CSV table of C-alpha atoms and ligand atoms in Angstrom, one decimal:
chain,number,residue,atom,x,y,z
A,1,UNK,CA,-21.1,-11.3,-9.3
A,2,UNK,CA,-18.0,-9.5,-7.7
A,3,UNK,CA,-18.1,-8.6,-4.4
A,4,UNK,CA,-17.7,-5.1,-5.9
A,5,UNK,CA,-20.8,-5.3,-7.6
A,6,UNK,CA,-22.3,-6.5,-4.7
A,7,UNK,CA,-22.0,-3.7,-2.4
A,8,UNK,CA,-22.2,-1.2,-5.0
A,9,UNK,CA,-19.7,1.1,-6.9
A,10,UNK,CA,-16.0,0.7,-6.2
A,11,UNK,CA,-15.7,4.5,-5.5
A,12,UNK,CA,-17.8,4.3,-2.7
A,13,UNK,CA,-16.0,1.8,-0.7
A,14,UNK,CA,-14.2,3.0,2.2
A,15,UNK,CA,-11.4,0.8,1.8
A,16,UNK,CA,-10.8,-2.0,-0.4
A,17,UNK,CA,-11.4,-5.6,0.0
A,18,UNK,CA,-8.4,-7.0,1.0
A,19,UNK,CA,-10.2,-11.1,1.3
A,20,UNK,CA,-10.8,-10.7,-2.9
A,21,UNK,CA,-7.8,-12.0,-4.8
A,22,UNK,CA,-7.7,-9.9,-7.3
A,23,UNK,CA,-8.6,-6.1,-6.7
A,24,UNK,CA,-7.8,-4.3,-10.0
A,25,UNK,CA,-8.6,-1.0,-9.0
A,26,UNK,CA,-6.7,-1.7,-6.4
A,27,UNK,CA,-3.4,-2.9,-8.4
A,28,UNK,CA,-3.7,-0.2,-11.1
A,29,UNK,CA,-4.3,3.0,-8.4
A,30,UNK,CA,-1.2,1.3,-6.5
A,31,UNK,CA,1.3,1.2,-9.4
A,32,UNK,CA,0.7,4.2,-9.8
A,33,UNK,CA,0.6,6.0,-6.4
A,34,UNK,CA,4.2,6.4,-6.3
A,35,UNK,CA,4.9,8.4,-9.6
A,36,UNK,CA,2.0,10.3,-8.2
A,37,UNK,CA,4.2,10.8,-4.8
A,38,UNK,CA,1.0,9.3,-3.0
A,39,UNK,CA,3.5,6.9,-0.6
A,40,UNK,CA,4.5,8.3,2.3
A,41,UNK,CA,6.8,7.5,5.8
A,42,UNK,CA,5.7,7.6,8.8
A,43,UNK,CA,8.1,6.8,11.7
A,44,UNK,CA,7.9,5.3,15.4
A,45,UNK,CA,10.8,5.5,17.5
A,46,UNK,CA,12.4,2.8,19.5
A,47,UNK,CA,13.9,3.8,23.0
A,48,UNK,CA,16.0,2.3,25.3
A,49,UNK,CA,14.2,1.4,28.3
A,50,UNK,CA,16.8,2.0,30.8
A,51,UNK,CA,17.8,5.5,29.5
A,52,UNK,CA,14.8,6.6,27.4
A,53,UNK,CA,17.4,6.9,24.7
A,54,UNK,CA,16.0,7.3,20.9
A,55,UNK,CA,18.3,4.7,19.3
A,56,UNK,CA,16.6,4.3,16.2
A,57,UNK,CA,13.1,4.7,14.6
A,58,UNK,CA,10.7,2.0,12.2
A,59,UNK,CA,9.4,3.4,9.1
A,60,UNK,CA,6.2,2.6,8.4
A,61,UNK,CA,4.2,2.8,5.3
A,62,UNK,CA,0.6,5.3,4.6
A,63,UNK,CA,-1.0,5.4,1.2
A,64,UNK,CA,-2.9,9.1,1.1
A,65,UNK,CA,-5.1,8.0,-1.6
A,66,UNK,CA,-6.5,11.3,-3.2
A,67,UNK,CA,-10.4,10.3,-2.8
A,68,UNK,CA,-10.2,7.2,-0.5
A,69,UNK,CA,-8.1,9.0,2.4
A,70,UNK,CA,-5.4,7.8,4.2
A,71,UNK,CA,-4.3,3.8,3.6
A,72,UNK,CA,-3.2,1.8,5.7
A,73,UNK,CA,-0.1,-1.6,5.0
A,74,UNK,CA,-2.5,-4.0,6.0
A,75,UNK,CA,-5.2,-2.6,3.8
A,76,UNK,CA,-2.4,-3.2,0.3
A,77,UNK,CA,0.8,-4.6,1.1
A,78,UNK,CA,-0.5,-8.1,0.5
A,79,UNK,CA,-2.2,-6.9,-3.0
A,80,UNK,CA,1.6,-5.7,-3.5
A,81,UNK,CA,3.2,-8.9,-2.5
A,82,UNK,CA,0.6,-11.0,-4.4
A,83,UNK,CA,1.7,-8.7,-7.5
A,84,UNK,CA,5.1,-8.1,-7.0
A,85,UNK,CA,4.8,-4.3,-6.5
A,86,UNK,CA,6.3,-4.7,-3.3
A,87,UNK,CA,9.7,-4.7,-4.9
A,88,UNK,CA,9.3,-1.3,-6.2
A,89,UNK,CA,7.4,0.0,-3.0
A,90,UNK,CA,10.9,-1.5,-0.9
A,91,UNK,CA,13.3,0.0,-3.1
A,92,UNK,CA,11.2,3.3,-2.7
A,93,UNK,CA,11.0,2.9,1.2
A,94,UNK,CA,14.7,2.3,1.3
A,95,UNK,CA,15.5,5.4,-0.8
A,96,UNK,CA,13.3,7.7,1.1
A,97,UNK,CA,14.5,6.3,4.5
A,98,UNK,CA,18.0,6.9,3.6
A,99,UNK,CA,17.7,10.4,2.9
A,100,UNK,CA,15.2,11.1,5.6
A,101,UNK,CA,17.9,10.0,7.9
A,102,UNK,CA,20.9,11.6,6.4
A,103,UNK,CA,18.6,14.9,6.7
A,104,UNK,CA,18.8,14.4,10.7
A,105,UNK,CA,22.6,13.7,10.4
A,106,UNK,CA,23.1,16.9,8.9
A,107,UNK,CA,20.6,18.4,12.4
A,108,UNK,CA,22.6,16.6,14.7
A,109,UNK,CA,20.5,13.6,14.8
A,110,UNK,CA,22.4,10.2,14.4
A,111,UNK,CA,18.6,7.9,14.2
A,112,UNK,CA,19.5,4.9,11.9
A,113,UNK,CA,16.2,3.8,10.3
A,114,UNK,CA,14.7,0.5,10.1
A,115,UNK,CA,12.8,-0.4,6.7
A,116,UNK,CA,10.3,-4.0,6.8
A,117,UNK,CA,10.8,-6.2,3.9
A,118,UNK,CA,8.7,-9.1,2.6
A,119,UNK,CA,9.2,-11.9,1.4
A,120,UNK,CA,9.3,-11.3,-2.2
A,121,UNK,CA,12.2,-9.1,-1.7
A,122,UNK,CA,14.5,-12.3,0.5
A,123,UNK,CA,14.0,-14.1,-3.2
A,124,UNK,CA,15.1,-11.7,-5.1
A,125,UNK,CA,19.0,-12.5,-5.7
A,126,UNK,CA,19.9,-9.1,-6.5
A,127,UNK,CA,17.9,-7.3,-3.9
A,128,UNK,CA,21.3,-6.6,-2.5
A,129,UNK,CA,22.5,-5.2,-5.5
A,130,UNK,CA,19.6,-2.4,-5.4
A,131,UNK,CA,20.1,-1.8,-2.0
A,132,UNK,CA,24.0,-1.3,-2.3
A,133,UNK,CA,22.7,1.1,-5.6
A,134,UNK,CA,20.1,2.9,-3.3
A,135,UNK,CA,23.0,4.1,-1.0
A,136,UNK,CA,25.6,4.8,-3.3
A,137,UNK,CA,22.8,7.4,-5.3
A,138,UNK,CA,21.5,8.7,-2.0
A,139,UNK,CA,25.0,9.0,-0.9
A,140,UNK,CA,23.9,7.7,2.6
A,141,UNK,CA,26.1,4.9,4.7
A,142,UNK,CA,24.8,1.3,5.4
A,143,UNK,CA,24.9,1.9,8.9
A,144,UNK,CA,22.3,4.6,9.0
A,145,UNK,CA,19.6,2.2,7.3
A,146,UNK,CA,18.6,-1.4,9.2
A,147,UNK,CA,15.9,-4.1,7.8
A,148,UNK,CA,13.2,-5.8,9.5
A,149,UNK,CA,12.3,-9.4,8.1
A,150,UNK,CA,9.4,-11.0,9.6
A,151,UNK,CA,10.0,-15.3,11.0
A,152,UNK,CA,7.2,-16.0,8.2
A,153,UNK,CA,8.8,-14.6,5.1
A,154,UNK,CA,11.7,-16.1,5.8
A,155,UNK,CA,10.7,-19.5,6.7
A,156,UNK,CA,8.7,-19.2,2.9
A,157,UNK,CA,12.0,-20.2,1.7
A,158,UNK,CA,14.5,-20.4,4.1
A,159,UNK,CA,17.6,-21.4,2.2
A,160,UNK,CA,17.6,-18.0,-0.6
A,161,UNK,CA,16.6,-15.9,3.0
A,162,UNK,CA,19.5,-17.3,4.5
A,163,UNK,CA,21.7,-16.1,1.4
A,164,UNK,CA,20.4,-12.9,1.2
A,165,UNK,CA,20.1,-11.9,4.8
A,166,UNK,CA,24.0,-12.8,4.5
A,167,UNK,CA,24.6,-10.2,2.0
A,168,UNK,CA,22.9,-8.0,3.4
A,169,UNK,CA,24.9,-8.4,6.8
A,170,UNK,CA,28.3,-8.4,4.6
A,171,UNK,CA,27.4,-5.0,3.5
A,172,UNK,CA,27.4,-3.3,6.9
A,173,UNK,CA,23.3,-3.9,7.5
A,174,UNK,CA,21.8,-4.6,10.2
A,175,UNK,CA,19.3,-6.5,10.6
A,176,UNK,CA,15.9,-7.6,12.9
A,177,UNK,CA,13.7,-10.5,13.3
A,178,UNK,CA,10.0,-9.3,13.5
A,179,UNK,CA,6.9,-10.4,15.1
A,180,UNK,CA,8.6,-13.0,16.9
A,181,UNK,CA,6.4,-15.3,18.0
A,182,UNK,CA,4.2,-15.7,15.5
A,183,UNK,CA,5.9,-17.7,13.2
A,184,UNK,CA,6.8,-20.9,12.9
A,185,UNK,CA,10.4,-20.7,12.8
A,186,UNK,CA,12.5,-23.3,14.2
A,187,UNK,CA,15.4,-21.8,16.8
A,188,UNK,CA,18.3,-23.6,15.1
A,189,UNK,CA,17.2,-22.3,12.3
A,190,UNK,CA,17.3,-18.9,13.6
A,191,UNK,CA,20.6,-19.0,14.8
A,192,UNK,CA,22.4,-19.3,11.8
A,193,UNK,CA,21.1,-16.0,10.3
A,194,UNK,CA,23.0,-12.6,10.9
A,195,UNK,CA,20.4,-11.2,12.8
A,196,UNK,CA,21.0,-8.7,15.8
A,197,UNK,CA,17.7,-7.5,16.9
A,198,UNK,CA,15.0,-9.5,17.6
A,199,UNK,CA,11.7,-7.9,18.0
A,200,UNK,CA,8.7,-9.7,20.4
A,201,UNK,CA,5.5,-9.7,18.6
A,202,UNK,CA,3.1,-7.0,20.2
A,203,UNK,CA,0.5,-9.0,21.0
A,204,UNK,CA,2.6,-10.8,23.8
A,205,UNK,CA,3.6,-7.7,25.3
A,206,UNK,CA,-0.3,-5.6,25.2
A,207,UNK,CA,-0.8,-7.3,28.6
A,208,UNK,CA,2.5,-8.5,29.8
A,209,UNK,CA,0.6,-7.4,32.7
A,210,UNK,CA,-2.7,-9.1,33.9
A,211,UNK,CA,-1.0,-12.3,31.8
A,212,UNK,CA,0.9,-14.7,33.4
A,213,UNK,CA,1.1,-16.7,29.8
A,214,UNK,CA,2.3,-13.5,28.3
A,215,UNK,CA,4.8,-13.0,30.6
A,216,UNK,CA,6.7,-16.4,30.5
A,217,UNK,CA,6.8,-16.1,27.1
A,218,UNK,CA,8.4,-12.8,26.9
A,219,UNK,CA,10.7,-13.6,29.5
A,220,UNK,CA,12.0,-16.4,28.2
A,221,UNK,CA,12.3,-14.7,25.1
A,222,UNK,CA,14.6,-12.1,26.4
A,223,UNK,CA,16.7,-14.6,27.8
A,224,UNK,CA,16.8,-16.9,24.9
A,225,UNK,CA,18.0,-14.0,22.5
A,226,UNK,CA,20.8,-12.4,24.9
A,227,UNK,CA,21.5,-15.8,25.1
A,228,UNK,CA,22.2,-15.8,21.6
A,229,UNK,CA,23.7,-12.4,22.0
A,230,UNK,CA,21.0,-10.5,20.2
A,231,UNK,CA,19.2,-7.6,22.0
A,232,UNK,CA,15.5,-7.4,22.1
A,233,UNK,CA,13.0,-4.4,21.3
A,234,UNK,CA,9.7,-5.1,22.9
A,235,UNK,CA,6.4,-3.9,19.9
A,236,UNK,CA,2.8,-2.6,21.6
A,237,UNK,CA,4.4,-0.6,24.7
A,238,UNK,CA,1.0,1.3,25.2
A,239,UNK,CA,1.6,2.3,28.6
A,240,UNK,CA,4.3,2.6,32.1
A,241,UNK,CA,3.1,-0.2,33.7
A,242,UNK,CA,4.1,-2.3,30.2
A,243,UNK,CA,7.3,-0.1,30.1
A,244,UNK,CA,8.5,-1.3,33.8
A,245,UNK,CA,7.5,-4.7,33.5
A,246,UNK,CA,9.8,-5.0,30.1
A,247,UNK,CA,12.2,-3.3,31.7
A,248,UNK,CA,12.6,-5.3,34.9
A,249,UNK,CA,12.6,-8.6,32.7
A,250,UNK,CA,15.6,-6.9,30.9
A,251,UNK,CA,14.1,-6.0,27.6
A,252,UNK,CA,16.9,-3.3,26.5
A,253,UNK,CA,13.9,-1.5,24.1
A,254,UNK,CA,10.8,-0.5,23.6
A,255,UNK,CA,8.3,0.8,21.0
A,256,UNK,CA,4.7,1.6,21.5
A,257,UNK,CA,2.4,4.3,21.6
A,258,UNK,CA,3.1,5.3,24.7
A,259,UNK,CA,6.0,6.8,23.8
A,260,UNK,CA,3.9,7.9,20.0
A,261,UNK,CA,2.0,6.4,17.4
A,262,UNK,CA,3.7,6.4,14.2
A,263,UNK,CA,3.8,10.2,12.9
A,264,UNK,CA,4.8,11.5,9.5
A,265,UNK,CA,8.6,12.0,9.1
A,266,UNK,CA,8.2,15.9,9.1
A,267,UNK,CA,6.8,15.7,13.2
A,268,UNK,CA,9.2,14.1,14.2
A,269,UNK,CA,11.9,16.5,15.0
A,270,UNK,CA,9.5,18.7,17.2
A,271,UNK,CA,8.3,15.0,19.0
A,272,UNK,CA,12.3,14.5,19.3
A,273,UNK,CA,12.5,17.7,21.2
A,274,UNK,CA,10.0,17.3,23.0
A,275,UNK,CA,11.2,13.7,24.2
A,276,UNK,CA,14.5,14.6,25.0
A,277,UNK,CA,13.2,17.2,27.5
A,278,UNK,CA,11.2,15.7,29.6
U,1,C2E,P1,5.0,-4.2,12.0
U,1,C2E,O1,6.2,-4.2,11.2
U,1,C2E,O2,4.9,-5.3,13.1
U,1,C2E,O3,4.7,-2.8,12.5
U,1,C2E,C1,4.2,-2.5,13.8
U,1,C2E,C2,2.8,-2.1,13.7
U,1,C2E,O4,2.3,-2.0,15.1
U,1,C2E,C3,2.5,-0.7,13.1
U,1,C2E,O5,1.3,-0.8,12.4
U,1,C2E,C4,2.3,0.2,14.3
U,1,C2E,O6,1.6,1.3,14.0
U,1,C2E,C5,1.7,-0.7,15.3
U,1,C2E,N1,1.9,-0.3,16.6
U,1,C2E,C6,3.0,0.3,17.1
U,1,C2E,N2,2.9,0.5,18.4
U,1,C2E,C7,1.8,0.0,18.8
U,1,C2E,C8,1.1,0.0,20.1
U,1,C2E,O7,1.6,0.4,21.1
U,1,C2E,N3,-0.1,-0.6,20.1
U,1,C2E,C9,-0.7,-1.1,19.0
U,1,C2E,N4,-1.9,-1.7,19.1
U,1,C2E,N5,-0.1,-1.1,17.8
U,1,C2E,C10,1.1,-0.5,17.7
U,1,C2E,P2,1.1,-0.3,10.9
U,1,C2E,O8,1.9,0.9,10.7
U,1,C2E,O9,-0.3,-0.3,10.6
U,1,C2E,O10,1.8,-1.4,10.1
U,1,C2E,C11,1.3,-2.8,10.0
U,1,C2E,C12,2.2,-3.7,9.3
U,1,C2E,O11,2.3,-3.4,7.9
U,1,C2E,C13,3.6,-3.7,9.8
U,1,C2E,O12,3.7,-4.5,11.0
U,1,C2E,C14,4.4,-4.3,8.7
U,1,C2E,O13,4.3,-5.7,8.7
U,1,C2E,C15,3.6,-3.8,7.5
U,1,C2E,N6,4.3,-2.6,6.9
U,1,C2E,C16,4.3,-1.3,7.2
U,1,C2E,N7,5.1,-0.6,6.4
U,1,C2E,C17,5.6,-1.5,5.6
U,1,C2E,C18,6.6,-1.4,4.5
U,1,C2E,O14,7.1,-0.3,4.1
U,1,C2E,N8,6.9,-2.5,3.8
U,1,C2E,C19,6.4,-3.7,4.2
U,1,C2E,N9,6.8,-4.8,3.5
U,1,C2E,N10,5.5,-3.9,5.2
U,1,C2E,C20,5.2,-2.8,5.9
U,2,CA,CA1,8.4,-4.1,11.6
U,3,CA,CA1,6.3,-6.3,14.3
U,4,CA,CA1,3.3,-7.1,12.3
């Protein structure tokens, strides 16, 4: 018996069952959501803590499933690594994120925007082919379009990372260390990659606050990647107190809801406003 059948009809679920390996429903309604322009972006600034700056913005993923509601990436994005979708769902994020930020050029608004890829998409020898292909037909510029890799997918396989991420970096693209932290990356490891951003996991920065663990290990994070001249955005800012503390360890920026949670791409022009007048 499925766990479906279990707990009754599929349709009913609220979301689907991510611990199952294999959730058809879930692989068939996802190949298809983005013919059926179900995908969306939804985007969360990053801001200089010193200045309050917006010097670029993450794009994050939402599935707005016609019955089941909105989605969230931790609800699918493994069924799509598991499957292989999450090539197609990349390419798509890249596309849209390109134009999405070429719009704001054309309002005044130079936000590059930074796309997560997985680990499926480091092993892919010509990933940097499509990407290259992406820009040319979007007509954008590398520089307005950044990638986020996560320690984990690239320790998976460290030496095709290492080739890609160099490709990458060759054609003008920057690129970001996620979740730090979490992984099991070894340093020496790290610093042969082209990387320029490293971002600390959110879960050490919640309660840089009340915790003294949490603080030494952001600290000396900050100090090991200017150290290895990177500069360091801080995940899970949810309030001032966070904010200062970052910002008197020398964290140059910041991301959290404090400053929003992620909103669709259409808000963020009146948040933008908004921020820069305060
Ligand atoms: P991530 O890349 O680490 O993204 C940051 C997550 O932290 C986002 O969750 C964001 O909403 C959340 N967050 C931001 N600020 C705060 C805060 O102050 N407090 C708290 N508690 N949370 C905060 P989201 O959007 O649900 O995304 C979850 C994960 O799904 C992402 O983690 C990323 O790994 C993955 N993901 C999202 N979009 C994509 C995508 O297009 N492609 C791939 N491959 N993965 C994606
Ligand atoms: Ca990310
Ligand atoms: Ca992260
Ligand atoms: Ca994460």
């Amino acid at each position: 018996v499925s766990k479906a059948q279990k707990s009754g009809p599929v349709v009913f679920q609220p979301s689907f069952d991510v611990g199952s390996n294999v959730n058809l429903t879930l692989v068939s309604e996802l190949k298809k959501s983005i013919h059926n322009n179900e995908l969306s972006i939804f985007v969360q600034p990053k801001v200089d803590l010193k200045s309050r700056v917006v010097t670029s913005v993450e794009a994050l993923i939402r599935w707005r499933h016609p019955t089941r509601g909105m989605i969230f990436p931790d609800q699918f994005i493994p069924f799509a690594e598991q499957t292989g979708l999450i090539r197609d769902i990349t390419l798509w994020m890249i596309a849209e994120a390109s134009k999405l930020s070429a719009s704001w050029l054309e309002k005044g608004m130079s936000i590059p925007i930074a796309v997560n890829i997985s680990a499926r998409d480091l092993i892919d020898s010509d990933f940097p082919n499509k990407v290259a292909e992406i820009l040319k037909s979007t007509g954008s510029n590398t520089s307005l379009i950044s990638l986020e890799v996560t320690e984990s997918s690239i320790m998976d396989d460290p030496h095709r990372a290492k080739q890609t991420l160099l490709q990458l970096s060759q054609m003008g693209i920057k690129l970001a260390i996620d979740d730090f932290g979490t992984g099991y990356s070894s340093l020496s490891y790290l610093k042969e990659l082209p990387v320029s951003e490293l971002k600390i996991d959110k879960s050490f920065v919640m309660h840089v606050e009340q915790n003294q663990n949490d603080r030494i290990i952001v600290n000396s994070t900050i100090e090991l990647a200017h150290n290895m001249g990177l500069h360091v955005v801080a995940e899970g800012v949810e309030n001032i107190e966070v904010w200062k503390s970052l910002q008197e360890m020398g964290c140059d920026y910041g991301q959290g809801y404090y400053m929003t949670k992620p909103i669709p791409a259409c808000d963020f022009e009146a948040w933008y406003q908004q921020w820069t007048q305060v």
